[in-house]
mmCIF file of C-alpha atoms and ligand atoms in Angstrom:
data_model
loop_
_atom_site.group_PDB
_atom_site.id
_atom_site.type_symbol
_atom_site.label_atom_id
_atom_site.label_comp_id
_atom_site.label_asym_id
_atom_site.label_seq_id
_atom_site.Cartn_x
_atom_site.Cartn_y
_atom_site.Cartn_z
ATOM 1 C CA UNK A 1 0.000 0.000 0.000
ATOM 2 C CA UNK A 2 1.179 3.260 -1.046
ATOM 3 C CA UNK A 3 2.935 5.373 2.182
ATOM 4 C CA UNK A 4 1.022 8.406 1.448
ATOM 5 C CA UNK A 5 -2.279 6.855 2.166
ATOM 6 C CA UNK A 6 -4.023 5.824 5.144
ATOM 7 C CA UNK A 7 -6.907 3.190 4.860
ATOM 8 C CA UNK A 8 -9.542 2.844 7.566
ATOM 9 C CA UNK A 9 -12.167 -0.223 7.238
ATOM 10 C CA UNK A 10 -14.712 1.226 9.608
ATOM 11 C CA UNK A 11 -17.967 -0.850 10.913
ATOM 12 C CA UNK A 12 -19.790 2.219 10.682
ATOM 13 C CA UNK A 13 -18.006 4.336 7.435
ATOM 14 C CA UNK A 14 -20.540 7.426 8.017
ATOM 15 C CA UNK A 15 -19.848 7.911 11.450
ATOM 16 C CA UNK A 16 -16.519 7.061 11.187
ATOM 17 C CA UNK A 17 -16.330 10.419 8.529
ATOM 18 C CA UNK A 18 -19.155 12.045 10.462
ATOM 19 C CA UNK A 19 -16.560 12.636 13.671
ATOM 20 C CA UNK A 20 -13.454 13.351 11.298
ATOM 21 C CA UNK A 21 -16.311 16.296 9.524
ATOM 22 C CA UNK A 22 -17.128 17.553 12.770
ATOM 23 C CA UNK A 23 -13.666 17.400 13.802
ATOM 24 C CA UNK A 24 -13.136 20.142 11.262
ATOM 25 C CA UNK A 25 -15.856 21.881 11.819
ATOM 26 C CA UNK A 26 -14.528 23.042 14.848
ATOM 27 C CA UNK A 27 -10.747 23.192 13.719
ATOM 28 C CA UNK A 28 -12.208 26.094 10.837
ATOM 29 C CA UNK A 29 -11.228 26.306 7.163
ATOM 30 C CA UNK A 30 -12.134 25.461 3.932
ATOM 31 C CA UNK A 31 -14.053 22.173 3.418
ATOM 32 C CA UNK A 32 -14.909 20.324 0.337
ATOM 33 C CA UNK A 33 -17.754 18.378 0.009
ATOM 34 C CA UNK A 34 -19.107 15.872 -2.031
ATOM 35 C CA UNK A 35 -22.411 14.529 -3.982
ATOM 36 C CA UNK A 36 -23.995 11.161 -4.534
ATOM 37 C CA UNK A 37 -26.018 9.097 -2.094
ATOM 38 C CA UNK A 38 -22.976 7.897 -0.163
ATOM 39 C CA UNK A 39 -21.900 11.022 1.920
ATOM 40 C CA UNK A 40 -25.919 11.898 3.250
ATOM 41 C CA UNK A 41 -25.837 10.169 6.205
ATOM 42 C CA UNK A 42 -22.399 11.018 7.290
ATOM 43 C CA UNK A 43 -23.554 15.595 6.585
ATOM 44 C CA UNK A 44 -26.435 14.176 8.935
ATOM 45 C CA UNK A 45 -24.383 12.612 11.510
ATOM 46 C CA UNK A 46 -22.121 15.372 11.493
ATOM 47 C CA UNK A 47 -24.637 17.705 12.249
ATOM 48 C CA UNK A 48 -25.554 16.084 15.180
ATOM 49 C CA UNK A 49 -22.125 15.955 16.637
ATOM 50 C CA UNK A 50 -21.606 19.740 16.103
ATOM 51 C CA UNK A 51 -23.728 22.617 15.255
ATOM 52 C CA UNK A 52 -21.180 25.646 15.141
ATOM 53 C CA UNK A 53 -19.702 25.688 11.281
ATOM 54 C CA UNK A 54 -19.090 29.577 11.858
ATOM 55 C CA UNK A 55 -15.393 29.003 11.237
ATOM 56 C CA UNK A 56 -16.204 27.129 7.916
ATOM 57 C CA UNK A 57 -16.333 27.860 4.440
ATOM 58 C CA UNK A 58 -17.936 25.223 2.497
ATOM 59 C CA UNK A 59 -17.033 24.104 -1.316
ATOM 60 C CA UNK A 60 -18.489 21.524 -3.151
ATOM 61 C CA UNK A 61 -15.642 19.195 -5.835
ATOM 62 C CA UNK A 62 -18.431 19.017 -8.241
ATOM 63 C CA UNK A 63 -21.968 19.745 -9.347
ATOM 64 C CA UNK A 64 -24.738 18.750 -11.543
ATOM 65 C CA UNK A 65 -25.689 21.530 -14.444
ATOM 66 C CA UNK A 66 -29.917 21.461 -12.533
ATOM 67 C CA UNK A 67 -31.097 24.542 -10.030
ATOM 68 C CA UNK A 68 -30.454 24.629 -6.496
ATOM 69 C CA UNK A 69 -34.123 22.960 -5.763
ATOM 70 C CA UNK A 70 -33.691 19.818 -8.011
ATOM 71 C CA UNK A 71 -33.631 17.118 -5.847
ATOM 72 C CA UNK A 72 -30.156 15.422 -8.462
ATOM 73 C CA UNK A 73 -28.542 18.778 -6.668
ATOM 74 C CA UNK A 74 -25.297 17.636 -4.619
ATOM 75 C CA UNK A 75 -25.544 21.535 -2.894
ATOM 76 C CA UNK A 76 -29.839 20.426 -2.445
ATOM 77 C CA UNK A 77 -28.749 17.110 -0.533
ATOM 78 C CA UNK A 78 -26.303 18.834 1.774
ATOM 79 C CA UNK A 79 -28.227 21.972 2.134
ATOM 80 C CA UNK A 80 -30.965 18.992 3.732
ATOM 81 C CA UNK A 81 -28.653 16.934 5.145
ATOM 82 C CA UNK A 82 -26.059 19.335 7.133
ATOM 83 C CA UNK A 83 -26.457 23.262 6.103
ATOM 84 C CA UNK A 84 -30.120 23.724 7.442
ATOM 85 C CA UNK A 85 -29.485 21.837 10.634
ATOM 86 C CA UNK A 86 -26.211 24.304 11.474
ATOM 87 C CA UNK A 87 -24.350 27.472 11.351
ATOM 88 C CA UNK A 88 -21.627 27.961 8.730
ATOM 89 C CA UNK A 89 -19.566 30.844 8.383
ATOM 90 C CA UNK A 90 -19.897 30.685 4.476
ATOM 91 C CA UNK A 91 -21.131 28.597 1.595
ATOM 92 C CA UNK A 92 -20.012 28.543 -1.993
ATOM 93 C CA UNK A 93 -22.093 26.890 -3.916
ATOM 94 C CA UNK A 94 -21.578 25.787 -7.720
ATOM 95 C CA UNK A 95 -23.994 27.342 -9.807
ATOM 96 C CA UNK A 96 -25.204 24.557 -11.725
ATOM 97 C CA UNK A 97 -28.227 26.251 -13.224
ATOM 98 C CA UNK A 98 -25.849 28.170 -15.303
ATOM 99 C CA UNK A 99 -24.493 24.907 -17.840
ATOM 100 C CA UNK A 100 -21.049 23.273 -17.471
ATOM 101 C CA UNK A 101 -19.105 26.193 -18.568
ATOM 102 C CA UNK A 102 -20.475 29.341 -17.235
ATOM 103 C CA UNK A 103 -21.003 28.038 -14.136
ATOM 104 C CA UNK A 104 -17.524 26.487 -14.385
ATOM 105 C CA UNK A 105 -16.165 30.390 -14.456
ATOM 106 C CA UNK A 106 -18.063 31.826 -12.347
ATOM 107 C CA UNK A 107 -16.790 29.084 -9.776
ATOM 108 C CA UNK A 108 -13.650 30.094 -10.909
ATOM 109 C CA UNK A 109 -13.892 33.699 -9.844
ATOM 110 C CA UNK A 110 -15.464 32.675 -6.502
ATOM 111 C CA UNK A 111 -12.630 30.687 -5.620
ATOM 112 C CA UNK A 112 -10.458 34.108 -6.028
ATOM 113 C CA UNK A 113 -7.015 34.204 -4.018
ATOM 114 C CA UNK A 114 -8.198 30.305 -2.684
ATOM 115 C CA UNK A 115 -5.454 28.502 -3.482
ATOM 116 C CA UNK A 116 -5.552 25.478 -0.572
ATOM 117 C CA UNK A 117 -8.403 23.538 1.262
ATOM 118 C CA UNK A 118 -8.266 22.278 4.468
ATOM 119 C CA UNK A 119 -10.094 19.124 3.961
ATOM 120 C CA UNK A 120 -10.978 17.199 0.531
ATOM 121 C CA UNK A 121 -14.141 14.912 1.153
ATOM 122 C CA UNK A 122 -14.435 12.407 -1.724
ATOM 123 C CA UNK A 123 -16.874 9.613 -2.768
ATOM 124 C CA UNK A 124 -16.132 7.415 -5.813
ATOM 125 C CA UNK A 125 -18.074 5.726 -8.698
ATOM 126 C CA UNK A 126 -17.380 2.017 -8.993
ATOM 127 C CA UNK A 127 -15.665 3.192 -12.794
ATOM 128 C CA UNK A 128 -13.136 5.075 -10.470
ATOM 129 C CA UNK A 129 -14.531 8.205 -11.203
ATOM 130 C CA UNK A 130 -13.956 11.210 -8.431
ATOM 131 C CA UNK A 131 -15.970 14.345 -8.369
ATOM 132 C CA UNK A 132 -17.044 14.559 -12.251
ATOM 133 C CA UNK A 133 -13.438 13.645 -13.732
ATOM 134 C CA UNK A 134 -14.042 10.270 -15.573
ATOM 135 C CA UNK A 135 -11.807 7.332 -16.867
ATOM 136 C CA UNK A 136 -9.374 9.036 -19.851
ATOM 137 C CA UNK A 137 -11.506 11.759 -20.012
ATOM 138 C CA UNK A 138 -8.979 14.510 -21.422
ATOM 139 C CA UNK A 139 -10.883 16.397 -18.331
ATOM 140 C CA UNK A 140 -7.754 14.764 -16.681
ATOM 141 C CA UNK A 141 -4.881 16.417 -18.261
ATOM 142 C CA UNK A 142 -6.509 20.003 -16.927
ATOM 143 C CA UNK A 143 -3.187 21.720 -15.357
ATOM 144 C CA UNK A 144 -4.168 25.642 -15.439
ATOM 145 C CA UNK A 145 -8.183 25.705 -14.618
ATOM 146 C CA UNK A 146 -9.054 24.874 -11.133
ATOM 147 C CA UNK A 147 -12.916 24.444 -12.253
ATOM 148 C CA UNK A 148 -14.302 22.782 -15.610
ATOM 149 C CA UNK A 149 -17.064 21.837 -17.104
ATOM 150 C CA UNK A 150 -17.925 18.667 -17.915
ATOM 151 C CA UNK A 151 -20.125 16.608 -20.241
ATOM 152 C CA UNK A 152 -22.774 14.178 -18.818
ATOM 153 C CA UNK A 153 -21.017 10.884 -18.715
ATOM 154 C CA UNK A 154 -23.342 8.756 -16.151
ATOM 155 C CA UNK A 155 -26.641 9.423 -14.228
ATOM 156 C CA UNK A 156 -28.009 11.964 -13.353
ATOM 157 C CA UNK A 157 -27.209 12.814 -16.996
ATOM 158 C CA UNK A 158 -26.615 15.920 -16.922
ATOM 159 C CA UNK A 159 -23.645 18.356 -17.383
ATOM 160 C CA UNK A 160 -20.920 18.824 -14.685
ATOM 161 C CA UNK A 161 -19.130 21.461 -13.123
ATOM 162 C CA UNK A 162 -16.126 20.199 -11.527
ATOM 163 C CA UNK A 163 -12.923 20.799 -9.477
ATOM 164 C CA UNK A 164 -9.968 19.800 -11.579
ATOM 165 C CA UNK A 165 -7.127 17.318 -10.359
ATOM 166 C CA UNK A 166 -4.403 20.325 -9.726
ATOM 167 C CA UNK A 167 -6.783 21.833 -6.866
ATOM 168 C CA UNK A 168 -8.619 18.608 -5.482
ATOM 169 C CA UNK A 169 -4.935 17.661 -4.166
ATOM 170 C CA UNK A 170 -4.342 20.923 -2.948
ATOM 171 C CA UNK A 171 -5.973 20.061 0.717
ATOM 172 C CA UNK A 172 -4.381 19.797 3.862
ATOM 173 C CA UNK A 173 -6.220 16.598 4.350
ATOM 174 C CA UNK A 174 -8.017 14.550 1.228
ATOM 175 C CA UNK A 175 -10.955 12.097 2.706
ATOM 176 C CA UNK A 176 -12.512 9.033 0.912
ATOM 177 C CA UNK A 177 -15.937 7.983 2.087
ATOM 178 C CA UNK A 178 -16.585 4.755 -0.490
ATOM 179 C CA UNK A 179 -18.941 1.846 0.948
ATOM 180 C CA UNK A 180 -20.419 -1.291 -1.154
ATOM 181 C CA UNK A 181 -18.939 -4.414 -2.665
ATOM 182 C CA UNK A 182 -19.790 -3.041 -5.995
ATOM 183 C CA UNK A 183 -16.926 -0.786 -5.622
ATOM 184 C CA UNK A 184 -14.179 -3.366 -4.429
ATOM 185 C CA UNK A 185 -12.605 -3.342 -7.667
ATOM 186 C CA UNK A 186 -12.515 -0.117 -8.218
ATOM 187 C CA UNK A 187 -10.861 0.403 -4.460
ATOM 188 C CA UNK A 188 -8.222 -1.979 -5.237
ATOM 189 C CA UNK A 189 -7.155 0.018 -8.133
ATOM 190 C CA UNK A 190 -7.451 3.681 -6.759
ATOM 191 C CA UNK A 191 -5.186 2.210 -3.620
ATOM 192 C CA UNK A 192 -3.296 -0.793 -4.145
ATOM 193 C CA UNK A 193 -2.640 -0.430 -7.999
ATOM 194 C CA UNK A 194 -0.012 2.298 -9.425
ATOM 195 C CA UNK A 195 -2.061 5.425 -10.311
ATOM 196 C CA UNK A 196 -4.024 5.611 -13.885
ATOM 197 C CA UNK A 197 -6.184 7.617 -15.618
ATOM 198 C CA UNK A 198 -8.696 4.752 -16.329
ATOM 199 C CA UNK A 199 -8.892 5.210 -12.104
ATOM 200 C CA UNK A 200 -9.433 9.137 -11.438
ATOM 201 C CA UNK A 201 -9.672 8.154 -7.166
ATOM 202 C CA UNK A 202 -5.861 6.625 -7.572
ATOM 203 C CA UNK A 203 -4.686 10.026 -9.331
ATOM 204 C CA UNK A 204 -5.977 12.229 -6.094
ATOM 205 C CA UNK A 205 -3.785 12.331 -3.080
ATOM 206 C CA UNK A 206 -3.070 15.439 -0.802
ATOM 207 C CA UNK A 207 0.129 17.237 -1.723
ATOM 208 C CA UNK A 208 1.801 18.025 1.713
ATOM 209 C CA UNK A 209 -1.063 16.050 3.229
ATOM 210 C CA UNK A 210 -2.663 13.440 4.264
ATOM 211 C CA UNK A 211 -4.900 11.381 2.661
ATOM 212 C CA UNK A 212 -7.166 8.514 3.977
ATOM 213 C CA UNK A 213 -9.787 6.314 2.765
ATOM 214 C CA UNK A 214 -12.541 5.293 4.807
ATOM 215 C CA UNK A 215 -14.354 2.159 3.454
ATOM 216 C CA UNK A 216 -16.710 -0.664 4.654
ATOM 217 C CA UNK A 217 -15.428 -4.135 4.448
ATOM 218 C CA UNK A 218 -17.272 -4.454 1.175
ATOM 219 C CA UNK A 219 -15.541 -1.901 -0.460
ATOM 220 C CA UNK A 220 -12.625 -2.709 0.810
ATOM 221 C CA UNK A 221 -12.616 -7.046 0.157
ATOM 222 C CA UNK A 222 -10.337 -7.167 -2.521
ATOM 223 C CA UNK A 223 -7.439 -5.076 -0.973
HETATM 224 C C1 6PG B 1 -21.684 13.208 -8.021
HETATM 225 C C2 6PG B 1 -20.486 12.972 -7.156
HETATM 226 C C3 6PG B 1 -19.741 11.750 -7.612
HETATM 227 C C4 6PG B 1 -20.019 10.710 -6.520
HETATM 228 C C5 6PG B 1 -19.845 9.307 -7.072
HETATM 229 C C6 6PG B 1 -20.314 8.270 -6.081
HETATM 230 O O1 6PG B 1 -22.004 14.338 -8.330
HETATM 231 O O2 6PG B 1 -22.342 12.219 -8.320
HETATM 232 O O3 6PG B 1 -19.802 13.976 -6.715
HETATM 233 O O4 6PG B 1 -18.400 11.889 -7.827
HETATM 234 O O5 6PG B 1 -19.163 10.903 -5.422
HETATM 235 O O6 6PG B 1 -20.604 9.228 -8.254
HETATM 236 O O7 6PG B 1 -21.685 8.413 -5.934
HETATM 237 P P1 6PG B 1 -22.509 7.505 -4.900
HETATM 238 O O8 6PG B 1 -22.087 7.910 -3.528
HETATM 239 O O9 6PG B 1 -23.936 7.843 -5.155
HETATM 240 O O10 6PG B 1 -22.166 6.064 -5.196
#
């Protein structure tokens, strides 16, 4: 296993992430956060365990192109599932209402002088896929942009807007959440195989960080 990475096969995943979230929440800083079904329980968790996020800045790695309201909206699940139930200091969402690449730029402008996160929370497809960067997607090769568009690749299929490679690794801490046996293959080649572009999660660890996975013993069977 790669030294810069830190694998934890937790019993309970969400509240395993739930206390690292909260954790943070106190610490301050610039936090990432993630779509998809995985992560909701662990924003609802982590609401429980702390209701002061008035050191916090939320992000979000990537988006859907729908409004605020539609329910395939990562910023409408955690806006349910954390932001309504506590106080945060400030939240940037991505504008997906305005299409991959205007929203993308606008993004791009909110971000300003931002140029390091504190903490990096990450699901995963079971293709490998992170945020909305997919396997040899030329999405991959961004080095300049620190937000893209991209095009609809899987469901919800829609447009994305997304946080490129270069700035997902710029976190003081990058966190996996990943549970399910249908992504055990994936997990063995984001963390035990030699990084890849056919496996986005194996081309994201922190630079000058630390990085950790955090996976049920499904997910995590075929390390
Ligand atoms: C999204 C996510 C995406 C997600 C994976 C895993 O917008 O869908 O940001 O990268 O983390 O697709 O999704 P699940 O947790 O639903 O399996």
């Amino acid at each position: 296993m790669p030294s810069d990475l830190e694998i934890v096969v937790a019993e309970r995943p969400a509240d395993d992430v739930a206390e690292r979230l909260a954790a943070a929440a106190r610490t301050g800083g610039h936090i990432v956060l993630t779509g998809g079904s995985t992560p909701r329980s662990a924003y609802e968790l982590a609401a429980g365990l702390e209701t002061d996020w008035s050191a916090v800045e939320l992000w979000w790695g990537d988006e859907r192109c729908v409004p605020a309201g539609d329910e395939r909206s990562n910023y409408g699940m955690a806006k349910e599932a954390l932001i309504d139930r506590v106080s945060v200091g400030a939240v940037h969402r991505m504008p997906g209402e305005l299409g991959r690449d205007a929203g993308a730029e606008l993004y791009e402008r909110e971000l300003g002088a931002l140029e390091r996160f504190d903490l990096v929370l990450l699901g995963m497809g079971r293709d490998g896929h992170i945020a909305s960067l997919y396997p040899d997607e030329g999405t991959l090769d961004e080095t300049e942009r620190r937000v893209i568009g991209a095009e609809a690749r899987l469901e919800p299929f829609v447009d994305r807007i997304t946080l490129t490679l270069p700035m997902l690794r710029r976190a003081n801490q990058v966190l996996f959440l990943i549970t399910g046996a249908d992504k055990a293959d994936a997990v063995r080649r984001a963390f035990a195989d030699e990084p890849s572009r056919s496996t986005p999660a194996s081309l994201v660890r922190a630079a000058g960080g630390r990085t950790m996975a955090v996976l049920d013993a499904a997910a995590a069977a075929l390390l």
